[in-house]
Short mmCIF file of C-alpha atoms and ligand atoms in Angstrom, two decimals:
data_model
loop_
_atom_site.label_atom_id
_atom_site.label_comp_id
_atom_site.label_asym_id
_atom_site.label_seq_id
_atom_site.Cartn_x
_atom_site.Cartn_y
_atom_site.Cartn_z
CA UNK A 447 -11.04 9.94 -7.72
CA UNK A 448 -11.56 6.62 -6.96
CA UNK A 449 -13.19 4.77 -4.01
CA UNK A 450 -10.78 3.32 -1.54
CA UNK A 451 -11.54 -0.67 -0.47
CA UNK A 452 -12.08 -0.44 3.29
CA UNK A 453 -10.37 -2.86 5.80
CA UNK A 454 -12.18 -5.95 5.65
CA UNK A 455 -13.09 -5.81 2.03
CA UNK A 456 -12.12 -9.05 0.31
CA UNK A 457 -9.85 -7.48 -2.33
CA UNK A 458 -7.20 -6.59 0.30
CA UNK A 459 -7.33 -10.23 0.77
CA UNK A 460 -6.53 -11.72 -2.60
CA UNK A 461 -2.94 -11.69 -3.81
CA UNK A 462 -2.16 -9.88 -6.96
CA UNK A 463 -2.13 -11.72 -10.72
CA UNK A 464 0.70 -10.49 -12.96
CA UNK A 465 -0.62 -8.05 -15.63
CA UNK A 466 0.68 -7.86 -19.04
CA UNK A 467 1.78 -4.69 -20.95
CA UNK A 468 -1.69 -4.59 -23.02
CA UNK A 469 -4.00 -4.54 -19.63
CA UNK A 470 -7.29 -2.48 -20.51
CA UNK A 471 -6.66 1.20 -19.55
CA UNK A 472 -3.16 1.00 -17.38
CA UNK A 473 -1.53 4.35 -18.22
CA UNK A 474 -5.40 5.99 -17.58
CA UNK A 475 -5.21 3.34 -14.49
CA UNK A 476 -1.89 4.59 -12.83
CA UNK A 477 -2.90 8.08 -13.60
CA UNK A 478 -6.28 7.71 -11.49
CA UNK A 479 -4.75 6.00 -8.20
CA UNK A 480 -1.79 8.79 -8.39
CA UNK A 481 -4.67 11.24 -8.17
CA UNK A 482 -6.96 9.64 -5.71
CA UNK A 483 -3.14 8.90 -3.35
CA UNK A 484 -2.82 12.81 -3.48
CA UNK A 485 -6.44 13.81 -2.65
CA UNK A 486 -6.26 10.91 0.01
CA UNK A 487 -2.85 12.41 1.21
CA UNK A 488 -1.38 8.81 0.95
CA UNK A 489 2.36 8.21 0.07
CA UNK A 490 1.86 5.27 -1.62
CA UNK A 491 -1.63 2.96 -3.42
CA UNK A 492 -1.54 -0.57 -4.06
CA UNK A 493 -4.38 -1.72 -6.92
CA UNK A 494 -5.90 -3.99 -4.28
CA UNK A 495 -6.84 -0.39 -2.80
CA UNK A 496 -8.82 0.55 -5.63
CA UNK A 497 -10.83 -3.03 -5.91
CA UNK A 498 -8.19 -5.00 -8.47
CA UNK A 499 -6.81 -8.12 -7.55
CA UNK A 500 -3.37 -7.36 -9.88
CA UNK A 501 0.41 -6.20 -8.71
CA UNK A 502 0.36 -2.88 -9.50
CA UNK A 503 1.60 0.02 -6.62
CA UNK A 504 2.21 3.43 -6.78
CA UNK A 505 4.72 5.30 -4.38
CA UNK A 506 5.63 9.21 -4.44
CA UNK A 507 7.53 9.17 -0.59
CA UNK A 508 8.33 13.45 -1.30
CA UNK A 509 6.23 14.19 2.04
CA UNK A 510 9.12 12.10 4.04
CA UNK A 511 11.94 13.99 2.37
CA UNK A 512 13.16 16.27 4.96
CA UNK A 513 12.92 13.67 7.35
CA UNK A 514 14.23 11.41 5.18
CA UNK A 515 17.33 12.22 2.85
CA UNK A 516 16.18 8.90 0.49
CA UNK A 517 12.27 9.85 -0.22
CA UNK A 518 13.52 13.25 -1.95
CA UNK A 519 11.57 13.08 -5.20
CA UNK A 520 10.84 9.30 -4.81
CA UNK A 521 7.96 8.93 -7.23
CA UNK A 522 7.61 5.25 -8.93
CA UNK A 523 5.02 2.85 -10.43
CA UNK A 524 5.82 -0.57 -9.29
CA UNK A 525 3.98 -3.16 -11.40
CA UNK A 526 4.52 -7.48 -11.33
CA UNK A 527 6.96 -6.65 -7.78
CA UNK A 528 8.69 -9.36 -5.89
CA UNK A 529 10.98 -9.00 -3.49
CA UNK A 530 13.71 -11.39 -3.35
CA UNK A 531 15.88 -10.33 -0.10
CA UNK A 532 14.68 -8.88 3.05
CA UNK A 533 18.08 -7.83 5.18
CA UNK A 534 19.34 -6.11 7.79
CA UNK A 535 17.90 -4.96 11.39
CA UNK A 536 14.39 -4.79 11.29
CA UNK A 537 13.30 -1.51 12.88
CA UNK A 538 9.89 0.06 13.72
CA UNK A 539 8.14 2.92 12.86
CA UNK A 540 4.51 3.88 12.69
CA UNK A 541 2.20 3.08 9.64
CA UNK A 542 -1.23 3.62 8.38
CA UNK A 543 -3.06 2.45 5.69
CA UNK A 544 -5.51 4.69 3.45
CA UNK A 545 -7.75 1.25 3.71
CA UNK A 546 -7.45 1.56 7.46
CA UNK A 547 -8.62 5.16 8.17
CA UNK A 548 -7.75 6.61 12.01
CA UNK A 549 -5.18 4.00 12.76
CA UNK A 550 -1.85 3.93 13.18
CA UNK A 551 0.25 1.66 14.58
CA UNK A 552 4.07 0.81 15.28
CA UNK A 553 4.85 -2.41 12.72
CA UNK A 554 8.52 -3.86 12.66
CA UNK A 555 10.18 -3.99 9.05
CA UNK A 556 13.54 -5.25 7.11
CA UNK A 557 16.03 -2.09 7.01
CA UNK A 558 16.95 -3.68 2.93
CA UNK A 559 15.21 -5.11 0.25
CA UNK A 560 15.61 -6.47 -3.05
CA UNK A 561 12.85 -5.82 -5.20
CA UNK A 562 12.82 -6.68 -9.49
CA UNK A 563 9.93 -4.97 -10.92
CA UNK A 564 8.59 -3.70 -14.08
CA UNK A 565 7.98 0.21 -14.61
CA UNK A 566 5.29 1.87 -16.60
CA UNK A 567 6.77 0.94 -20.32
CA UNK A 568 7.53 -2.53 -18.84
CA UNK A 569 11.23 -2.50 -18.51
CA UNK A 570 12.45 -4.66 -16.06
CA UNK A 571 14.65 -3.34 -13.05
CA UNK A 572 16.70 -5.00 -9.65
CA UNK A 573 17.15 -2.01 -7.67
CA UNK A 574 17.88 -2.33 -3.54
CA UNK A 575 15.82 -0.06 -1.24
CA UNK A 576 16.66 0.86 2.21
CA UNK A 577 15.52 2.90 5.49
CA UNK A 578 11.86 4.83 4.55
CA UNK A 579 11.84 3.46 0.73
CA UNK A 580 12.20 -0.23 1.84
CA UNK A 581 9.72 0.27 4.15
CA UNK A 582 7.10 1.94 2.15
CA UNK A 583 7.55 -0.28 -0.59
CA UNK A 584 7.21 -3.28 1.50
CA UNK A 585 3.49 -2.01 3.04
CA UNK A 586 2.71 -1.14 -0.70
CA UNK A 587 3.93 -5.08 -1.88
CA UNK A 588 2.01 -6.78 1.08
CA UNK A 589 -1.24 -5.58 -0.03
CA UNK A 590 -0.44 -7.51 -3.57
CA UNK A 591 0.28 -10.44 -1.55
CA UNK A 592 -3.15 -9.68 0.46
CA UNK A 593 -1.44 -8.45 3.38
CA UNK A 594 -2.85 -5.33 5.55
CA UNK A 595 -0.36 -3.45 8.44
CA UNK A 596 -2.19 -4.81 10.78
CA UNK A 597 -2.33 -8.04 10.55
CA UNK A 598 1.56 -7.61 10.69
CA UNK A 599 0.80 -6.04 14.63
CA UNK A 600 1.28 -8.59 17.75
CA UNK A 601 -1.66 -9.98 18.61
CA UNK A 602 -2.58 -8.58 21.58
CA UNK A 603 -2.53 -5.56 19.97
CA UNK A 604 -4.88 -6.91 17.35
CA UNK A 605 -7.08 -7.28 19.77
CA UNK A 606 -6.88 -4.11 21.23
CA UNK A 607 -7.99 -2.74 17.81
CA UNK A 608 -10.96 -5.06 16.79
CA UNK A 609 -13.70 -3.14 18.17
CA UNK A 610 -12.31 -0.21 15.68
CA UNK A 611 -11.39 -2.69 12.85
CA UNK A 612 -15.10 -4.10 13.00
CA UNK A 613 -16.03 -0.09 12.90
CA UNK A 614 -14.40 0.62 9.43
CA UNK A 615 -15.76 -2.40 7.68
CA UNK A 616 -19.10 -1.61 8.77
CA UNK A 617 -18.63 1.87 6.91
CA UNK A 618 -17.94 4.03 10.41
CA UNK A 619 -14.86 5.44 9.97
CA UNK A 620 -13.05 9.11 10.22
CA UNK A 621 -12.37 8.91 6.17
CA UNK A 622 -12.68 11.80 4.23
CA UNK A 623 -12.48 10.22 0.87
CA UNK A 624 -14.84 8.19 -0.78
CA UNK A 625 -14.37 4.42 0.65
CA UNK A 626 -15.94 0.98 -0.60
CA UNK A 627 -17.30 -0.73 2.52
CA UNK A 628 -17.12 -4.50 3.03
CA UNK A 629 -20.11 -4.50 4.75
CA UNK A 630 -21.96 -1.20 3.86
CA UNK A 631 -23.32 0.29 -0.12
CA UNK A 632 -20.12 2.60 -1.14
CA UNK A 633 -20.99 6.54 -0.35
CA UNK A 634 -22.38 8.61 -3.54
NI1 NI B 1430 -1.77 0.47 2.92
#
């Protein structure tokens, strides 16, 4: 398991590098944030999650299946992402963030994307994404770009959820994994 960067940490800030086929550890890497995404009960990690500044995210979208026909056995490594297109109707739905524990909060997305990638063995793909997929995939690619949900939310409603923000950087939060804390020493 590893620690989860809490909401406020300066990681989630910092948009990922590009990583090359040889980077120290990757297969042992993916392996570990699949494992700390399931005993987290996340549906998808983004490396900036696990304190490394590079464009690596993780997806397995099976808990949305029957609710969504597209997330059936939707498990992928996406690693150097960039979307190219965002299309259609953007639509809403609430999100929350493993790096924002007890919050969850309508955000409005693209219906489509365009996405090139690399996977695991560093083949290069163009696939299109829409409905759930595009939309997990897109929260997963903001945080390489340094993006959190919320700071996609109105702003009223950003201010609504300061007080509670300020609470999870300062290590008081309802998270029953093992977090890293901006502004508090990491639990043991
Ligand atoms: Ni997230």
């Amino acid at each position: 398991m590893l620690a989860i960067t809490a909401y406020g940490h300066p990681i989630l800030k910092k948009v990922g590098e590009e990583i090359e086929k040889d980077y120290p550890g990757l297969d042992k890497l993916i392996d570990d944030m699949y494992e700390t995404m399931y005993n987290s009960r996340g549906v998808g990690l983004a490396a900036q999650q696990i304190n490394r500044p590079i464009r690596l995210f993780v997806i397995d979208a099976s808990p949305y299946a029957e609710e969504f026909e597209e997330a059936k056995d939707f498990k992928k490594v996406f690693i150097n992402a960039r979307i190219t297109s965002l299309e259609g109707e953007e639509w809403e739905m609430e999100e929350g963030c493993l790096s924002v524990p007890g919050i969850n909060e309508f955000v409005k997305r693209h219906e489509t994307i365009r996405i090139t990638y690399q996977d695991q063995d560093f083949a290069t793909h163009e696939e299109e994404y829409s409905g759930m997929l595009s939309r997990i995939i897109q929260h997963e690619y903001d945080h390489t770009e340094g993006i959190v949900f919320v700071e996609r939310l109105p702003q009223l409603k950003k201010m609504l959820l300061k007080r509670k923000l300020k609470d999870i950087s300062n290590g008081i939060s309802p998270a029953e994994y093992k977090m890293i804390y901006p502004r508090k020493k990491s639990r043991r």
